[in-house]
PDB file of C-alpha atoms in Angstrom:
ATOM      1  CA  MET A 114       7.346  47.148   7.320  1.00 46.00           C
ATOM      2  CA  ASN A 115       4.004  46.490   5.696  1.00 46.00           C
ATOM      3  CA  GLU A 116       5.077  43.716   3.331  1.00 60.00           C
ATOM      4  CA  THR A 117       1.446  43.281   2.253  1.00 68.00           C
ATOM      5  CA  PRO A 118       0.947  43.660  -1.515  1.00 71.00           C
ATOM      6  CA  GLY A 119      -1.924  46.009  -2.314  1.00 84.00           C
ATOM      7  CA  ALA A 120      -2.181  47.468   1.200  1.00 89.00           C
ATOM      8  CA  THR A 121      -1.229  50.994   0.103  1.00 95.00           C
ATOM      9  CA  GLN A 122      -3.788  51.080  -2.709  1.00 95.00           C
ATOM     10  CA  SER A 123      -6.425  49.536  -0.451  1.00 95.00           C
ATOM     11  CA  THR A 124      -5.929  52.359   2.069  1.00 97.00           C
ATOM     12  CA  ILE A 125      -6.113  55.016  -0.666  1.00 98.00           C
ATOM     13  CA  ASP A 126      -9.277  53.378  -2.060  1.00 97.00           C
ATOM     14  CA  GLU A 127     -10.896  53.469   1.375  1.00 97.00           C
ATOM     15  CA  LEU A 128      -9.933  57.135   1.847  1.00 98.00           C
ATOM     16  CA  ARG A 129     -11.435  57.916  -1.564  1.00 98.00           C
ATOM     17  CA  ALA A 130     -14.652  56.120  -0.598  1.00 97.00           C
ATOM     18  CA  LEU A 131     -14.786  58.216   2.584  1.00 97.00           C
ATOM     19  CA  GLY A 132     -14.542  61.403   0.510  1.00 97.00           C
ATOM     20  CA  VAL A 133     -11.117  62.475   1.774  1.00 97.00           C
ATOM     21  CA  PHE A 134     -10.005  63.541  -1.708  1.00 98.00           C
ATOM     22  CA  ALA A 135     -13.419  64.814  -2.872  1.00 96.00           C
ATOM     23  CA  ALA A 136     -12.756  68.327  -1.549  1.00 89.00           C
ATOM     24  CA  ASN A 137      -9.694  68.458  -3.843  1.00 95.00           C
ATOM     25  CA  PRO A 138      -7.288  69.631  -1.132  1.00 98.00           C
ATOM     26  CA  ASN A 139      -5.089  72.489  -2.337  1.00 98.00           C
ATOM     27  CA  THR A 140      -2.466  71.944   0.361  1.00 98.00           C
ATOM     28  CA  VAL A 141      -1.309  68.534   1.558  1.00 98.00           C
ATOM     29  CA  LEU A 142       1.272  67.730   4.216  1.00 98.00           C
ATOM     30  CA  GLU A 143       2.666  64.230   4.711  1.00 98.00           C
ATOM     31  CA  ILE A 144       4.742  63.121   7.667  1.00 98.00           C
ATOM     32  CA  GLY A 145       7.271  60.384   6.926  1.00 97.00           C
ATOM     33  CA  PRO A 146       6.532  59.663   3.270  1.00 98.00           C
ATOM     34  CA  GLY A 147       9.605  57.414   2.945  1.00 96.00           C
ATOM     35  CA  SER A 148       9.793  56.147  -0.639  1.00 96.00           C
ATOM     36  CA  GLY A 149       6.620  58.026  -1.598  1.00 98.00           C
ATOM     37  CA  ARG A 150       4.174  55.124  -1.916  1.00 96.00           C
ATOM     38  CA  TYR A 151       1.256  57.076  -0.433  1.00 98.00           C
ATOM     39  CA  LEU A 152       2.443  60.400  -1.850  1.00 98.00           C
ATOM     40  CA  GLU A 153       2.354  59.094  -5.419  1.00 98.00           C
ATOM     41  CA  LYS A 154      -1.113  57.602  -4.977  1.00 98.00           C
ATOM     42  CA  THR A 155      -2.408  60.749  -3.266  1.00 98.00           C
ATOM     43  CA  LEU A 156      -1.253  62.826  -6.245  1.00 98.00           C
ATOM     44  CA  LYS A 157      -3.295  60.546  -8.511  1.00 97.00           C
ATOM     45  CA  GLU A 158      -6.382  61.313  -6.397  1.00 98.00           C
ATOM     46  CA  CYS A 159      -5.995  65.098  -6.160  1.00 97.00           C
ATOM     47  CA  SER A 160      -3.860  67.920  -7.539  1.00 96.00           C
ATOM     48  CA  PRO A 161      -2.731  70.098  -4.645  1.00 98.00           C
ATOM     49  CA  GLY A 162      -1.004  73.373  -5.390  1.00 98.00           C
ATOM     50  CA  ARG A 163       1.444  72.625  -2.576  1.00 98.00           C
ATOM     51  CA  TYR A 164       2.533  69.296  -1.089  1.00 98.00           C
ATOM     52  CA  GLU A 165       4.820  69.501   1.946  1.00 98.00           C
ATOM     53  CA  ILE A 166       6.756  66.565   3.329  1.00 98.00           C
ATOM     54  CA  TYR A 167       8.527  66.000   6.615  1.00 98.00           C
ATOM     55  CA  GLU A 168      10.976  63.168   5.990  1.00 97.00           C
ATOM     56  CA  THR A 169      13.895  62.484   8.340  1.00 94.00           C
ATOM     57  CA  ALA A 170      15.841  60.420   5.770  1.00 95.00           C
ATOM     58  CA  ALA A 171      17.580  62.972   3.524  1.00 96.00           C
ATOM     59  CA  PRO A 172      18.034  60.572   0.553  1.00 97.00           C
ATOM     60  CA  TRP A 173      14.282  59.854   0.464  1.00 97.00           C
ATOM     61  CA  ALA A 174      13.414  63.540   0.890  1.00 97.00           C
ATOM     62  CA  ASN A 175      15.735  64.525  -1.965  1.00 98.00           C
ATOM     63  CA  TYR A 176      14.321  61.784  -4.193  1.00 98.00           C
ATOM     64  CA  LEU A 177      10.734  62.913  -3.534  1.00 98.00           C
ATOM     65  CA  VAL A 178      11.562  66.571  -4.197  1.00 98.00           C
ATOM     66  CA  ASP A 179      13.269  65.654  -7.482  1.00 98.00           C
ATOM     67  CA  THR A 180      10.573  63.186  -8.570  1.00 98.00           C
ATOM     68  CA  PHE A 181       7.349  64.888  -7.452  1.00 98.00           C
ATOM     69  CA  SER A 182       8.309  68.559  -6.963  1.00 98.00           C
ATOM     70  CA  VAL A 183       7.150  68.523  -3.349  1.00 98.00           C
ATOM     71  CA  VAL A 184       8.436  70.874  -0.659  1.00 98.00           C
ATOM     72  CA  ALA A 185      10.711  69.155   1.860  1.00 98.00           C
ATOM     73  CA  GLN A 186      10.496  70.928   5.197  1.00 98.00           C
ATOM     74  CA  PRO A 187      13.316  70.728   7.740  1.00 96.00           C
ATOM     75  CA  THR A 188      12.343  68.221  10.407  1.00 92.00           C
ATOM     76  CA  ALA A 189      13.405  67.385  13.918  1.00 83.00           C
ATOM     77  CA  GLY A 190      11.258  64.244  13.990  1.00 83.00           C
ATOM     78  CA  CYS A 191       8.365  65.510  16.152  1.00 90.00           C
ATOM     79  CA  SER A 192       7.473  69.021  14.971  1.00 95.00           C
ATOM     80  CA  LEU A 193       5.899  70.719  11.965  1.00 98.00           C
ATOM     81  CA  ALA A 194       7.238  74.130  13.037  1.00 97.00           C
ATOM     82  CA  PRO A 195       7.994  75.472   9.517  1.00 98.00           C
ATOM     83  CA  THR A 196       4.317  75.098   8.510  1.00 98.00           C
ATOM     84  CA  PRO A 197       2.019  77.994   9.500  1.00 98.00           C
ATOM     85  CA  ASP A 198      -1.074  77.521  11.651  1.00 98.00           C
ATOM     86  CA  GLY A 199      -4.263  76.591   9.786  1.00 98.00           C
ATOM     87  CA  SER A 200      -2.598  76.377   6.383  1.00 98.00           C
ATOM     88  CA  ILE A 201      -3.121  72.737   5.324  1.00 98.00           C
ATOM     89  CA  ASP A 202      -6.216  71.062   3.856  1.00 98.00           C
ATOM     90  CA  LEU A 203      -5.063  67.450   4.323  1.00 98.00           C
ATOM     91  CA  VAL A 204      -2.455  66.234   6.795  1.00 98.00           C
ATOM     92  CA  GLN A 205      -1.529  62.571   6.575  1.00 98.00           C
ATOM     93  CA  ALA A 206       0.913  60.041   7.980  1.00 98.00           C
ATOM     94  CA  HIS A 207       0.972  56.387   6.969  1.00 97.00           C
ATOM     95  CA  GLU A 208       2.878  53.695   8.855  1.00 94.00           C
ATOM     96  CA  VAL A 209       4.647  56.333  10.949  1.00 95.00           C
ATOM     97  CA  PHE A 210       3.024  56.299  14.373  1.00 95.00           C
ATOM     98  CA  ASN A 211       3.449  52.534  14.653  1.00 92.00           C
ATOM     99  CA  THR A 212       7.211  53.105  14.652  1.00 90.00           C
ATOM    100  CA  VAL A 213       7.701  55.940  17.152  1.00 92.00           C
ATOM    101  CA  THR A 214       7.223  56.365  20.878  1.00 91.00           C
ATOM    102  CA  PHE A 215       3.963  57.465  22.467  1.00 93.00           C
ATOM    103  CA  LEU A 216       5.332  60.941  23.247  1.00 94.00           C
ATOM    104  CA  CYS A 217       6.721  61.490  19.753  1.00 94.00           C
ATOM    105  CA  ALA A 218       3.365  60.529  18.220  1.00 96.00           C
ATOM    106  CA  SER A 219       1.519  62.758  20.700  1.00 96.00           C
ATOM    107  CA  ARG A 220       3.714  65.751  19.865  1.00 96.00           C
ATOM    108  CA  TYR A 221       2.945  65.222  16.184  1.00 98.00           C
ATOM    109  CA  PHE A 222      -0.788  65.030  16.968  1.00 98.00           C
ATOM    110  CA  PHE A 223      -0.707  68.530  18.506  1.00 98.00           C
ATOM    111  CA  GLU A 224       1.189  69.801  15.475  1.00 98.00           C
ATOM    112  CA  MET A 225      -1.160  68.120  12.990  1.00 98.00           C
ATOM    113  CA  ALA A 226      -4.161  69.835  14.567  1.00 98.00           C
ATOM    114  CA  ARG A 227      -2.308  73.165  14.650  1.00 98.00           C
ATOM    115  CA  VAL A 228      -1.454  73.235  10.924  1.00 98.00           C
ATOM    116  CA  THR A 229      -4.818  71.938   9.657  1.00 98.00           C
ATOM    117  CA  ARG A 230      -7.238  74.615   8.496  1.00 98.00           C
ATOM    118  CA  PRO A 231     -10.861  74.598   9.691  1.00 98.00           C
ATOM    119  CA  GLY A 232     -12.714  72.157   7.433  1.00 98.00           C
ATOM    120  CA  GLY A 233      -9.511  70.227   6.722  1.00 98.00           C
ATOM    121  CA  ARG A 234      -8.808  66.587   7.401  1.00 98.00           C
ATOM    122  CA  ILE A 235      -6.202  64.644   9.346  1.00 98.00           C
ATOM    123  CA  VAL A 236      -5.498  61.019   8.378  1.00 98.00           C
ATOM    124  CA  PHE A 237      -3.090  58.646  10.094  1.00 98.00           C
ATOM    125  CA  ASP A 238      -2.845  55.091  11.297  1.00 98.00           C
ATOM    126  CA  VAL A 239      -2.026  53.745  14.740  1.00 97.00           C
ATOM    127  CA  MET A 240      -1.921  50.301  16.225  1.00 94.00           C
ATOM    128  CA  THR A 241      -4.899  50.565  18.572  1.00 96.00           C
ATOM    129  CA  GLU A 242      -6.355  47.985  20.932  1.00 95.00           C
ATOM    130  CA  THR A 243      -8.700  47.130  18.028  1.00 93.00           C
ATOM    131  CA  CYS A 244      -5.594  45.715  16.304  1.00 93.00           C
ATOM    132  CA  LEU A 245      -4.281  43.842  19.320  1.00 92.00           C
ATOM    133  CA  ASP A 246      -6.526  40.906  20.059  1.00 93.00           C
ATOM    134  CA  PRO A 247      -4.709  37.873  21.539  1.00 94.00           C
ATOM    135  CA  ALA A 248      -4.140  36.304  18.108  1.00 92.00           C
ATOM    136  CA  ALA A 249      -2.530  39.504  16.771  1.00 90.00           C
ATOM    137  CA  VAL A 250      -0.312  39.844  19.837  1.00 90.00           C
ATOM    138  CA  ARG A 251       0.769  36.227  19.399  1.00 89.00           C
ATOM    139  CA  ALA A 252       1.515  36.833  15.706  1.00 88.00           C
ATOM    140  CA  TRP A 253       3.643  39.903  16.500  1.00 86.00           C
ATOM    141  CA  ALA A 254       5.463  38.071  19.285  1.00 86.00           C
ATOM    142  CA  THR A 255       6.154  34.883  17.329  1.00 86.00           C
ATOM    143  CA  GLN A 256       6.149  35.858  13.639  1.00 82.00           C
ATOM    144  CA  GLY A 257       6.740  39.599  13.642  1.00 71.00           C
ATOM    145  CA  GLY A 258      10.481  39.294  14.057  1.00 66.00           C
ATOM    146  CA  ALA A 259      12.575  41.130  16.567  1.00 64.00           C
ATOM    147  CA  GLY A 260      11.078  44.505  15.668  1.00 63.00           C
ATOM    148  CA  HIS A 261      13.241  47.583  15.985  1.00 63.00           C
ATOM    149  CA  GLY A 262      13.302  50.127  18.765  1.00 69.00           C
ATOM    150  CA  SER A 263       9.689  51.020  19.386  1.00 78.00           C
ATOM    151  CA  TYR A 264       8.225  49.116  16.390  1.00 81.00           C
ATOM    152  CA  PRO A 265       5.531  47.981  16.558  1.00 85.00           C
ATOM    153  CA  ALA A 266       4.210  50.699  18.898  1.00 90.00           C
ATOM    154  CA  ALA A 267       0.685  50.591  20.265  1.00 92.00           C
ATOM    155  CA  MET A 268      -1.469  53.680  20.872  1.00 95.00           C
ATOM    156  CA  PRO A 269      -4.787  53.711  22.745  1.00 96.00           C
ATOM    157  CA  ARG A 270      -7.603  54.643  20.370  1.00 97.00           C
ATOM    158  CA  ARG A 271      -9.481  56.541  23.068  1.00 97.00           C
ATOM    159  CA  ALA A 272      -6.367  58.647  23.772  1.00 96.00           C
ATOM    160  CA  CYS A 273      -6.255  59.696  20.092  1.00 97.00           C
ATOM    161  CA  VAL A 274      -9.966  60.436  19.807  1.00 98.00           C
ATOM    162  CA  ASP A 275     -10.120  62.346  23.091  1.00 98.00           C
ATOM    163  CA  LEU A 276      -6.964  64.366  22.418  1.00 98.00           C
ATOM    164  CA  PHE A 277      -8.103  65.406  18.946  1.00 98.00           C
ATOM    165  CA  ALA A 278     -11.528  66.349  20.343  1.00 98.00           C
ATOM    166  CA  THR A 279      -9.806  68.835  22.675  1.00 98.00           C
ATOM    167  CA  LEU A 280      -8.053  70.253  19.585  1.00 98.00           C
ATOM    168  CA  GLY A 281     -11.300  70.873  17.686  1.00 98.00           C
ATOM    169  CA  CYS A 282     -11.122  67.714  15.576  1.00 98.00           C
ATOM    170  CA  SER A 283     -13.769  65.002  15.444  1.00 98.00           C
ATOM    171  CA  LEU A 284     -13.389  61.405  14.366  1.00 98.00           C
ATOM    172  CA  GLU A 285     -15.182  60.882  11.051  1.00 98.00           C
ATOM    173  CA  ALA A 286     -14.156  57.304  10.302  1.00 98.00           C
ATOM    174  CA  GLY A 287     -11.793  54.489  11.134  1.00 97.00           C
ATOM    175  CA  PHE A 288     -10.899  51.283   9.338  1.00 97.00           C
ATOM    176  CA  LEU A 289      -8.350  48.495   9.606  1.00 96.00           C
ATOM    177  CA  ALA A 290      -5.475  48.189   7.158  1.00 95.00           C
ATOM    178  CA  PRO A 291      -2.988  45.317   6.931  1.00 91.00           C
ATOM    179  CA  MET A 292       0.442  45.888   8.450  1.00 87.00           C
ATOM    180  CA  GLY A 293       3.132  43.293   8.929  1.00 83.00           C
ATOM    181  CA  VAL A 294       1.668  40.162  10.457  1.00 87.00           C
ATOM    182  CA  ALA A 295      -1.488  41.902  11.687  1.00 88.00           C
ATOM    183  CA  SER A 296      -3.179  45.281  11.161  1.00 92.00           C
ATOM    184  CA  THR A 297      -3.208  48.967  11.969  1.00 95.00           C
ATOM    185  CA  GLU A 298      -6.196  51.299  12.330  1.00 97.00           C
ATOM    186  CA  VAL A 299      -6.515  54.271   9.992  1.00 98.00           C
ATOM    187  CA  LEU A 300      -8.304  57.208  11.645  1.00 98.00           C
ATOM    188  CA  VAL A 301      -9.852  60.129   9.745  1.00 98.00           C
ATOM    189  CA  PHE A 302     -10.490  63.353  11.651  1.00 98.00           C
ATOM    190  CA  GLY A 303     -12.178  66.526  10.483  1.00 98.00           C
ATOM    191  CA  LYS A 304     -11.229  69.885  11.972  1.00 98.00           C
ATOM    192  CA  GLY A 305     -14.185  72.043  12.877  1.00 95.00           C
ATOM    193  CA  GLY A 306     -14.536  75.723  12.073  1.00 75.00           C
TER     194      GLY A 306
END
């Protein structure tokens, strides 16, 4: 979906600059790692004792388990039920919430806050109104292809920030990352104690 060379590394570099990996998270959970582009780069930034994945495509999940010795959790596509409350230092999802419905993304948001330990971080990207100026909308409509199902899916930034605030998480940073013919906004939340 991204089709932008260097976009994955650029996002990882920005997260490093923001100090996301500086705490050397011992437990990492990634939603929708797909081929493992972000997973592989995350493992170069930190050495967690446990890395859980929730991947709906069994071939990708099996590949990632075999290649990176991660723990593939059973997934229904909107829940992190197998992961205990407050057990994860870093929860991340890249190029996931731009492909699912509003309610699916929202259900994941509740789950992400639930599994993150106090002092942990939550990182994900969404296509906010910041990403949808008239030129971007025109590009998606005319150059972005037919899309598929809900892709690309927009999510109000304020809805994310306000929801996470009610869950004890505060927005620490946000930045734009290339995606397809336009961009997506990466949000970094910290969970309070």
